[in-house]
Short mmCIF file of C-alpha atoms and ligand atoms in Angstrom, two decimals:
data_model
loop_
_atom_site.label_atom_id
_atom_site.label_comp_id
_atom_site.label_asym_id
_atom_site.label_seq_id
_atom_site.Cartn_x
_atom_site.Cartn_y
_atom_site.Cartn_z
CA MET A 1 12.71 -29.37 1.02
CA THR A 2 9.68 -29.59 3.35
CA ARG A 3 6.59 -27.86 2.11
CA ARG A 4 5.70 -24.55 3.76
CA LYS A 5 2.56 -24.79 5.88
CA ALA A 6 -0.01 -22.05 6.45
CA LYS A 7 -0.94 -21.82 10.11
CA ILE A 8 -3.35 -19.75 12.16
CA ILE A 9 -1.02 -18.47 14.80
CA GLY A 10 -3.33 -15.92 16.46
CA THR A 11 -7.10 -15.27 16.64
CA GLY A 12 -9.25 -12.40 17.87
CA SER A 13 -12.90 -11.33 17.79
CA TYR A 14 -15.01 -8.38 18.68
CA LEU A 15 -18.69 -8.12 19.54
CA PRO A 16 -20.39 -4.80 20.20
CA GLU A 17 -21.73 -4.25 23.72
CA LYS A 18 -25.37 -3.52 22.87
CA VAL A 19 -27.59 -6.60 23.10
CA LEU A 20 -30.80 -6.88 21.03
CA THR A 21 -32.95 -9.55 22.65
CA ASN A 22 -36.03 -11.31 21.29
CA GLN A 23 -38.05 -9.31 23.82
CA ASP A 24 -36.72 -6.10 22.26
CA LEU A 25 -37.75 -7.39 18.77
CA GLU A 26 -41.25 -8.13 20.10
CA LYS A 27 -41.59 -4.35 20.58
CA ILE A 28 -40.47 -3.55 17.03
CA VAL A 29 -42.18 -6.18 14.80
CA ASP A 30 -45.04 -8.68 15.11
CA THR A 31 -43.06 -11.60 16.50
CA SER A 32 -42.50 -13.53 19.69
CA ASP A 33 -39.65 -14.89 21.69
CA GLU A 34 -41.21 -18.32 21.35
CA TRP A 35 -41.40 -18.15 17.48
CA ILE A 36 -37.82 -16.89 17.14
CA VAL A 37 -36.38 -19.52 19.54
CA THR A 38 -38.37 -22.38 17.91
CA ARG A 39 -37.53 -21.38 14.30
CA THR A 40 -33.97 -20.14 14.76
CA GLY A 41 -32.60 -20.99 18.22
CA MET A 42 -31.64 -17.33 18.61
CA LYS A 43 -32.17 -15.46 21.88
CA GLU A 44 -30.13 -12.35 21.33
CA ARG A 45 -27.67 -10.68 18.97
CA ARG A 46 -25.18 -7.75 19.23
CA ILE A 47 -25.76 -4.39 17.53
CA ALA A 48 -23.00 -1.80 16.80
CA LYS A 49 -23.39 1.78 17.92
CA ASP A 50 -24.41 4.39 15.31
CA ASP A 51 -20.82 5.65 15.14
CA GLU A 52 -19.22 2.22 15.26
CA PHE A 53 -18.50 0.88 11.76
CA THR A 54 -17.28 -2.36 10.14
CA SER A 55 -13.66 -1.11 10.00
CA HIS A 56 -13.77 -0.24 13.76
CA MET A 57 -14.97 -3.73 14.71
CA GLY A 58 -12.50 -5.36 12.26
CA ALA A 59 -9.60 -3.33 13.65
CA LYS A 60 -10.41 -4.40 17.20
CA ALA A 61 -10.54 -8.10 16.23
CA ALA A 62 -7.33 -7.66 14.25
CA LEU A 63 -5.37 -6.12 17.16
CA GLU A 64 -6.51 -8.95 19.43
CA ALA A 65 -5.37 -11.53 16.86
CA LEU A 66 -1.99 -9.79 16.52
CA ALA A 67 -1.54 -9.72 20.33
CA ASN A 68 -2.54 -13.38 20.46
CA ALA A 69 0.15 -14.12 17.83
CA ASN A 70 2.73 -12.00 19.66
CA MET A 71 3.11 -9.81 16.57
CA THR A 72 3.02 -6.14 15.73
CA PRO A 73 1.04 -4.62 12.85
CA ASP A 74 4.19 -3.73 10.89
CA GLN A 75 5.00 -7.44 10.51
CA ILE A 76 1.90 -7.97 8.36
CA ASP A 77 2.41 -8.26 4.57
CA PHE A 78 -1.24 -8.46 3.41
CA ILE A 79 -4.63 -7.68 4.88
CA LEU A 80 -7.67 -9.47 3.49
CA VAL A 81 -11.12 -8.37 4.66
CA ALA A 82 -14.38 -10.28 4.09
CA THR A 83 -17.49 -8.18 4.42
CA LEU A 84 -20.80 -7.50 2.70
CA THR A 85 -21.16 -4.33 4.79
CA PRO A 86 -17.97 -2.34 4.00
CA ASP A 87 -17.74 1.16 5.44
CA TYR A 88 -17.79 2.46 1.80
CA ALA A 89 -18.13 0.89 -1.66
CA PHE A 90 -14.61 2.29 -1.94
CA PRO A 91 -11.97 2.69 -0.55
CA SER A 92 -11.81 -0.80 0.78
CA THR A 93 -12.38 -1.62 4.47
CA ALA A 94 -8.95 -3.36 4.35
CA CYS A 95 -7.29 0.02 3.66
CA LEU A 96 -9.19 1.66 6.50
CA ILE A 97 -8.12 -1.05 8.89
CA GLN A 98 -4.53 -0.92 7.57
CA SER A 99 -4.42 2.73 8.49
CA SER A 100 -6.13 2.46 11.92
CA ILE A 101 -3.91 -0.39 13.13
CA GLY A 102 -0.75 1.04 11.63
CA ALA A 103 0.13 -1.91 9.38
CA LYS A 104 2.35 0.35 7.28
CA LYS A 105 3.96 -2.43 5.21
CA ALA A 106 0.78 -4.30 4.32
CA ALA A 107 -1.16 -4.35 1.08
CA GLY A 108 -4.91 -4.75 1.47
CA ALA A 109 -8.07 -5.70 -0.32
CA ASP A 110 -11.71 -6.66 0.34
CA VAL A 111 -13.33 -9.91 -0.69
CA GLN A 112 -17.09 -10.32 -1.05
CA ALA A 113 -18.29 -13.91 -0.55
CA ALA A 114 -21.08 -13.14 1.93
CA CYS A 115 -21.37 -15.58 4.81
CA THR A 116 -18.66 -17.79 3.25
CA GLY A 117 -16.17 -14.90 3.40
CA PHE A 118 -14.09 -16.26 6.26
CA LEU A 119 -13.46 -19.52 4.41
CA TYR A 120 -12.69 -17.74 1.15
CA LEU A 121 -10.08 -15.67 3.04
CA LEU A 122 -8.59 -18.72 4.68
CA SER A 123 -8.15 -20.33 1.25
CA MET A 124 -6.48 -17.21 -0.20
CA ALA A 125 -4.22 -16.73 2.85
CA LYS A 126 -3.24 -20.40 2.67
CA SER A 127 -2.05 -20.05 -0.92
CA PHE A 128 -0.30 -16.71 -0.28
CA VAL A 129 1.64 -18.24 2.62
CA GLU A 130 2.32 -21.71 1.13
CA SER A 131 3.61 -20.24 -2.11
CA GLY A 132 5.95 -17.98 -0.25
CA LEU A 133 4.43 -14.85 -1.90
CA TYR A 134 3.66 -13.38 1.57
CA LYS A 135 4.95 -14.41 4.99
CA ASN A 136 2.32 -12.99 7.35
CA VAL A 137 -1.30 -12.49 6.26
CA LEU A 138 -4.00 -10.89 8.44
CA ILE A 139 -7.49 -12.06 7.59
CA ILE A 140 -10.48 -10.14 8.98
CA ALA A 141 -14.19 -10.81 8.63
CA ALA A 142 -16.36 -7.93 9.90
CA GLU A 143 -20.03 -7.09 9.49
CA LYS A 144 -22.35 -4.34 10.48
CA LEU A 145 -25.48 -6.17 9.23
CA SER A 146 -27.76 -3.89 11.33
CA ALA A 147 -26.98 -1.21 8.70
CA ILE A 148 -28.65 -3.23 5.94
CA THR A 149 -31.36 -4.98 7.99
CA ASN A 150 -34.98 -3.88 7.59
CA TYR A 151 -36.37 -3.68 11.13
CA LYS A 152 -39.85 -3.66 9.65
CA ASP A 153 -39.38 -7.07 8.03
CA ARG A 154 -39.94 -9.76 10.73
CA SER A 155 -38.74 -12.55 8.45
CA THR A 156 -35.18 -11.16 8.31
CA CYS A 157 -34.63 -8.68 11.14
CA ILE A 158 -34.70 -11.40 13.81
CA LEU A 159 -31.76 -13.18 12.20
CA PHE A 160 -28.80 -10.83 11.95
CA GLY A 161 -26.19 -9.32 14.32
CA ASP A 162 -22.93 -7.39 14.13
CA GLY A 163 -19.38 -8.49 14.94
CA ALA A 164 -15.89 -9.24 13.68
CA ALA A 165 -13.20 -11.89 13.77
CA ALA A 166 -9.56 -12.00 12.69
CA CYS A 167 -6.69 -14.44 12.30
CA VAL A 168 -2.98 -14.14 11.65
CA ILE A 169 -1.84 -16.68 9.09
CA SER A 170 1.89 -17.47 8.87
CA SER A 171 4.29 -20.22 7.98
CA GLU A 172 6.24 -19.61 11.17
CA GLY A 173 5.25 -20.25 14.81
CA LYS A 174 2.97 -22.81 16.38
CA GLY A 175 -0.65 -22.94 15.43
CA LEU A 176 -3.46 -24.56 13.62
CA VAL A 177 -2.45 -25.81 10.22
CA VAL A 178 -4.91 -24.90 7.41
CA GLU A 179 -4.93 -28.39 5.95
CA ASN A 180 -7.60 -28.34 3.30
CA ILE A 181 -10.24 -25.86 2.01
CA GLN A 182 -13.06 -26.64 -0.41
CA LEU A 183 -15.04 -23.81 -1.86
CA GLY A 184 -18.02 -23.48 -4.23
CA ALA A 185 -20.41 -20.98 -5.87
CA ASP A 186 -23.63 -20.93 -7.82
CA GLY A 187 -24.51 -17.53 -9.36
CA ASP A 188 -27.66 -19.04 -10.92
CA GLN A 189 -29.21 -18.64 -7.46
CA ALA A 190 -28.05 -15.03 -6.94
CA ASP A 191 -31.58 -13.76 -6.32
CA LEU A 192 -32.17 -15.91 -3.22
CA ILE A 193 -30.29 -13.56 -0.92
CA ILE A 194 -29.70 -10.13 -2.28
CA MET A 195 -29.56 -6.39 -1.54
CA PRO A 196 -31.23 -5.22 -4.76
CA ALA A 197 -30.14 -1.54 -4.86
CA GLY A 198 -27.05 0.51 -4.10
CA GLY A 199 -24.80 -1.12 -6.73
CA SER A 200 -24.19 0.00 -10.34
CA ARG A 201 -27.23 -1.93 -11.57
CA LYS A 202 -29.57 0.12 -9.39
CA PRO A 203 -27.94 3.21 -7.88
CA ALA A 204 -29.76 4.83 -4.93
CA THR A 205 -32.82 6.83 -5.88
CA LEU A 206 -35.72 8.14 -3.85
CA GLU A 207 -37.74 5.24 -5.19
CA SER A 208 -35.19 2.59 -4.27
CA VAL A 209 -35.05 3.98 -0.71
CA ALA A 210 -38.87 4.13 -0.44
CA SER A 211 -39.25 0.58 -1.60
CA CYS A 212 -36.67 -0.68 0.96
CA GLU A 213 -34.29 -2.04 -1.69
CA HIS A 214 -31.17 -1.12 0.34
CA TYR A 215 -31.89 -3.93 2.80
CA ILE A 216 -31.24 -7.71 2.79
CA LYS A 217 -33.95 -9.57 0.91
CA MET A 218 -34.11 -13.33 1.32
CA ALA A 219 -36.24 -16.32 0.26
CA GLY A 220 -35.85 -17.98 3.67
CA ASN A 221 -37.30 -21.41 2.94
CA GLU A 222 -35.27 -21.91 -0.26
CA VAL A 223 -32.10 -20.67 1.36
CA PHE A 224 -32.64 -23.08 4.24
CA LYS A 225 -32.71 -26.10 1.95
CA HIS A 226 -29.66 -25.03 -0.04
CA ALA A 227 -27.69 -24.20 3.14
CA VAL A 228 -28.13 -27.73 4.59
CA ARG A 229 -27.37 -29.48 1.31
CA ARG A 230 -24.36 -27.39 0.37
CA MET A 231 -22.70 -27.40 3.77
CA GLU A 232 -23.14 -31.14 4.15
CA ALA A 233 -21.62 -31.83 0.73
CA ALA A 234 -18.77 -29.31 1.31
CA CYS A 235 -17.88 -31.00 4.58
CA LYS A 236 -17.86 -34.49 3.04
CA ASP A 237 -15.79 -33.36 0.04
CA CYS A 238 -13.35 -31.57 2.29
CA LEU A 239 -12.94 -34.60 4.56
CA GLU A 240 -12.38 -36.83 1.53
CA GLY A 241 -9.90 -34.34 0.01
CA ALA A 242 -7.93 -34.42 3.27
CA GLY A 243 -8.14 -38.24 3.55
CA LEU A 244 -10.01 -37.97 6.88
CA THR A 245 -13.19 -39.48 8.22
CA GLU A 246 -15.71 -37.71 10.47
CA LYS A 247 -14.49 -39.90 13.42
CA GLU A 248 -11.17 -37.99 13.29
CA ILE A 249 -12.86 -34.57 13.76
CA SER A 250 -12.85 -33.08 17.29
CA TRP A 251 -15.04 -30.05 16.54
CA LEU A 252 -17.40 -28.92 13.86
CA ILE A 253 -17.86 -25.17 13.57
CA PRO A 254 -20.73 -24.47 11.17
CA HIS A 255 -21.90 -21.05 9.95
CA GLN A 256 -24.19 -19.77 12.70
CA ALA A 257 -27.21 -19.03 10.47
CA ASN A 258 -29.95 -20.87 12.30
CA MET A 259 -29.98 -23.56 15.01
CA ARG A 260 -32.25 -25.69 12.80
CA ILE A 261 -29.78 -25.57 9.92
CA ILE A 262 -26.97 -26.57 12.29
CA ASP A 263 -29.05 -29.44 13.73
CA ALA A 264 -29.98 -30.65 10.26
CA ILE A 265 -26.29 -30.74 9.29
CA ALA A 266 -25.41 -32.51 12.60
CA LYS A 267 -27.93 -35.25 11.83
CA ARG A 268 -25.98 -36.03 8.68
CA PHE A 269 -22.83 -36.81 10.73
CA GLU A 270 -23.49 -39.97 12.73
CA HIS A 271 -20.11 -39.97 14.50
CA LEU A 272 -20.03 -36.35 15.63
CA PRO A 273 -21.66 -35.97 19.08
CA GLN A 274 -23.86 -32.86 19.67
CA GLU A 275 -21.42 -31.47 22.30
CA ARG A 276 -18.72 -31.34 19.59
CA ILE A 277 -20.71 -28.94 17.43
CA PHE A 278 -19.76 -25.42 18.44
CA LYS A 279 -22.64 -22.96 18.61
CA THR A 280 -22.84 -19.24 19.21
CA VAL A 281 -26.03 -18.58 17.23
CA GLN A 282 -28.15 -18.34 20.35
CA LYS A 283 -26.23 -15.29 21.63
CA TYR A 284 -24.90 -13.56 18.51
CA GLY A 285 -27.40 -14.50 15.70
CA ASN A 286 -26.09 -14.64 12.16
CA THR A 287 -23.05 -12.35 11.76
CA SER A 288 -22.45 -13.40 8.13
CA ALA A 289 -18.73 -13.51 7.17
CA SER A 290 -17.70 -13.19 10.83
CA SER A 291 -19.70 -16.03 12.28
CA VAL A 292 -17.24 -18.95 11.77
CA GLY A 293 -14.26 -16.79 12.84
CA ILE A 294 -15.98 -15.56 16.04
CA ALA A 295 -16.88 -19.16 16.99
CA LEU A 296 -13.31 -20.33 16.23
CA ASP A 297 -11.82 -17.64 18.46
CA GLU A 298 -14.29 -18.47 21.24
CA LEU A 299 -13.46 -22.17 21.04
CA LEU A 300 -9.71 -21.60 21.10
CA ARG A 301 -9.98 -19.26 24.07
CA ARG A 302 -11.52 -22.05 26.17
CA GLY A 303 -8.09 -23.78 26.12
CA PRO A 304 -5.54 -25.17 23.69
CA LEU A 305 -6.38 -28.13 21.47
CA GLN A 306 -4.33 -31.31 21.83
CA PRO A 307 -1.76 -31.99 19.04
CA GLY A 308 -3.49 -33.94 16.24
CA GLU A 309 -6.97 -32.63 17.00
CA LYS A 310 -8.88 -31.43 13.89
CA ILE A 311 -11.55 -28.74 13.48
CA LEU A 312 -13.96 -28.87 10.56
CA LEU A 313 -15.35 -25.48 9.45
CA THR A 314 -18.26 -24.96 7.10
CA ALA A 315 -20.22 -21.97 5.79
CA PHE A 316 -22.86 -20.97 3.25
CA GLY A 317 -24.17 -17.66 2.02
CA ALA A 318 -25.39 -15.28 -0.69
CA GLY A 319 -24.01 -15.78 -4.17
CA LEU A 320 -24.68 -18.55 -3.54
CA THR A 321 -21.35 -19.44 -2.01
CA TRP A 322 -20.27 -22.25 0.31
CA GLY A 323 -17.25 -24.01 1.61
CA ALA A 324 -15.60 -26.20 4.25
CA GLY A 325 -12.15 -26.29 5.72
CA ILE A 326 -10.03 -28.47 8.02
CA LEU A 327 -7.65 -27.10 10.68
CA GLY A 328 -5.19 -29.38 12.44
CA ALA A 329 -3.52 -28.65 15.80
CA GLU A 330 0.25 -29.13 15.85
N1 COA B 1 -42.28 -13.97 13.86
C1 COA B 1 -43.47 -14.58 13.70
N2 COA B 1 -43.87 -15.07 12.58
C2 COA B 1 -43.04 -15.02 11.48
C3 COA B 1 -41.76 -14.39 11.58
C4 COA B 1 -41.38 -13.84 12.83
N3 COA B 1 -40.20 -13.26 13.03
N4 COA B 1 -41.20 -14.47 10.37
C5 COA B 1 -42.01 -15.12 9.53
N5 COA B 1 -43.14 -15.45 10.23
C6 COA B 1 -44.30 -16.11 9.73
C7 COA B 1 -44.48 -16.06 8.25
O1 COA B 1 -45.15 -14.85 7.88
C8 COA B 1 -45.30 -17.25 7.97
O2 COA B 1 -46.65 -16.97 8.25
P1 COA B 1 -47.87 -17.55 7.33
O3 COA B 1 -47.75 -19.04 7.47
O4 COA B 1 -49.02 -16.94 7.94
O5 COA B 1 -47.57 -17.03 5.96
C9 COA B 1 -44.82 -18.31 8.97
O6 COA B 1 -44.21 -17.53 10.01
C10 COA B 1 -43.84 -19.27 8.42
O7 COA B 1 -42.88 -18.61 7.71
P2 COA B 1 -41.65 -19.39 6.96
O8 COA B 1 -40.86 -18.38 6.23
O9 COA B 1 -42.17 -20.59 6.31
O10 COA B 1 -40.86 -19.85 8.30
P3 COA B 1 -39.64 -20.74 8.40
O11 COA B 1 -39.88 -21.86 9.30
O12 COA B 1 -39.05 -21.04 7.03
O13 COA B 1 -38.56 -19.81 9.15
C11 COA B 1 -36.62 -18.48 8.61
C12 COA B 1 -38.14 -18.61 8.50
C13 COA B 1 -36.16 -17.21 7.94
C14 COA B 1 -36.24 -18.46 10.07
C15 COA B 1 -36.01 -19.76 7.92
O14 COA B 1 -36.51 -19.93 6.67
C16 COA B 1 -34.49 -19.66 7.81
O15 COA B 1 -33.77 -19.61 8.77
N6 COA B 1 -34.03 -19.63 6.60
C17 COA B 1 -32.59 -19.56 6.32
C18 COA B 1 -32.16 -18.15 6.57
C19 COA B 1 -30.68 -18.02 6.60
O16 COA B 1 -30.07 -18.66 7.38
N7 COA B 1 -30.20 -17.14 5.79
C20 COA B 1 -28.78 -16.82 5.81
C21 COA B 1 -28.04 -17.90 5.14
S1 COA B 1 -26.45 -17.39 5.04
#
């Protein structure tokens, strides 16, 4: 019997309309377009409306992915959502999306792996589908990072944007085979990127709000070094695990955290030309879990890949968490 393959048979993404430019940020904090572009490569990012939430953005991306896969919501067996900005601590954002898109037969749950969320979901969906436990899995990464960004902190507020991405994973139909996924985590470094309050360890109080503990806190320099090292190692492990070399990769889609991080990773791949490294960071900033999925959707909408072409994905985030994955066009 041939082994069941997990394939991405439809993709979708959603970016809010409102654009926050570097010039807009110059009016809010002590920064400059020149500093932001030099240190991050970012020019603008998207910001959700006050009444537009993570579940709304996730649902829009999900409906687009379903349409792209020629499927209806009632064909979905399981909805997995990656987010660090859920609408509520509970119920899950997966359940809210299940209701809003009418995926009546689907179970649903949220996964929290920060910026590596999309790769964690791909790995879970791959095993659900390959094992035969579920036939059609909808994975959604959605973030409203503007809700937890401190627009008085110039070292973080320039970095983050809102947006969502989704994929339908199935064993049937033509698509991109999820060939290999390699994941990692290091909870010893949990303090490097953290939202200190709002969980059970430090519930909201007047003091926690006054001391801005409900926002992203990050040791930027430290995170930068870990990000480059971990993503490079994850990519190399993943290639080795799949029995591939970098020469066989058509596209690298790295987490869109910072152009300098992307460039530092690119330098470690001598056979991957610059134009094969897909970048959206200049226009959307860092959208955490959504970033790799948004870039993947944008790449695929440019035109179909040729059979045999491979895409290498990699991500890194709070936790710490990291991972890499290989997709192969049929
Ligand atoms: N505008 C102007 N100056 C700024 C600034 C801003 N937006 N943010 C920080 N600075 C200042 C600092 O205060 C510091 O000033 P000082 O030398 O007088 O103390 C100086 O710029 C250098 O700060 P530093 O933090 O060393 O800059 P950096 O080159 O490391 O860049 C980040 C900062 C955040 C852009 C960079 O560390 C980064 O991208 N880190 C990874 C973040 C990330 O991707 N996180 C998510 C991973 S999933």
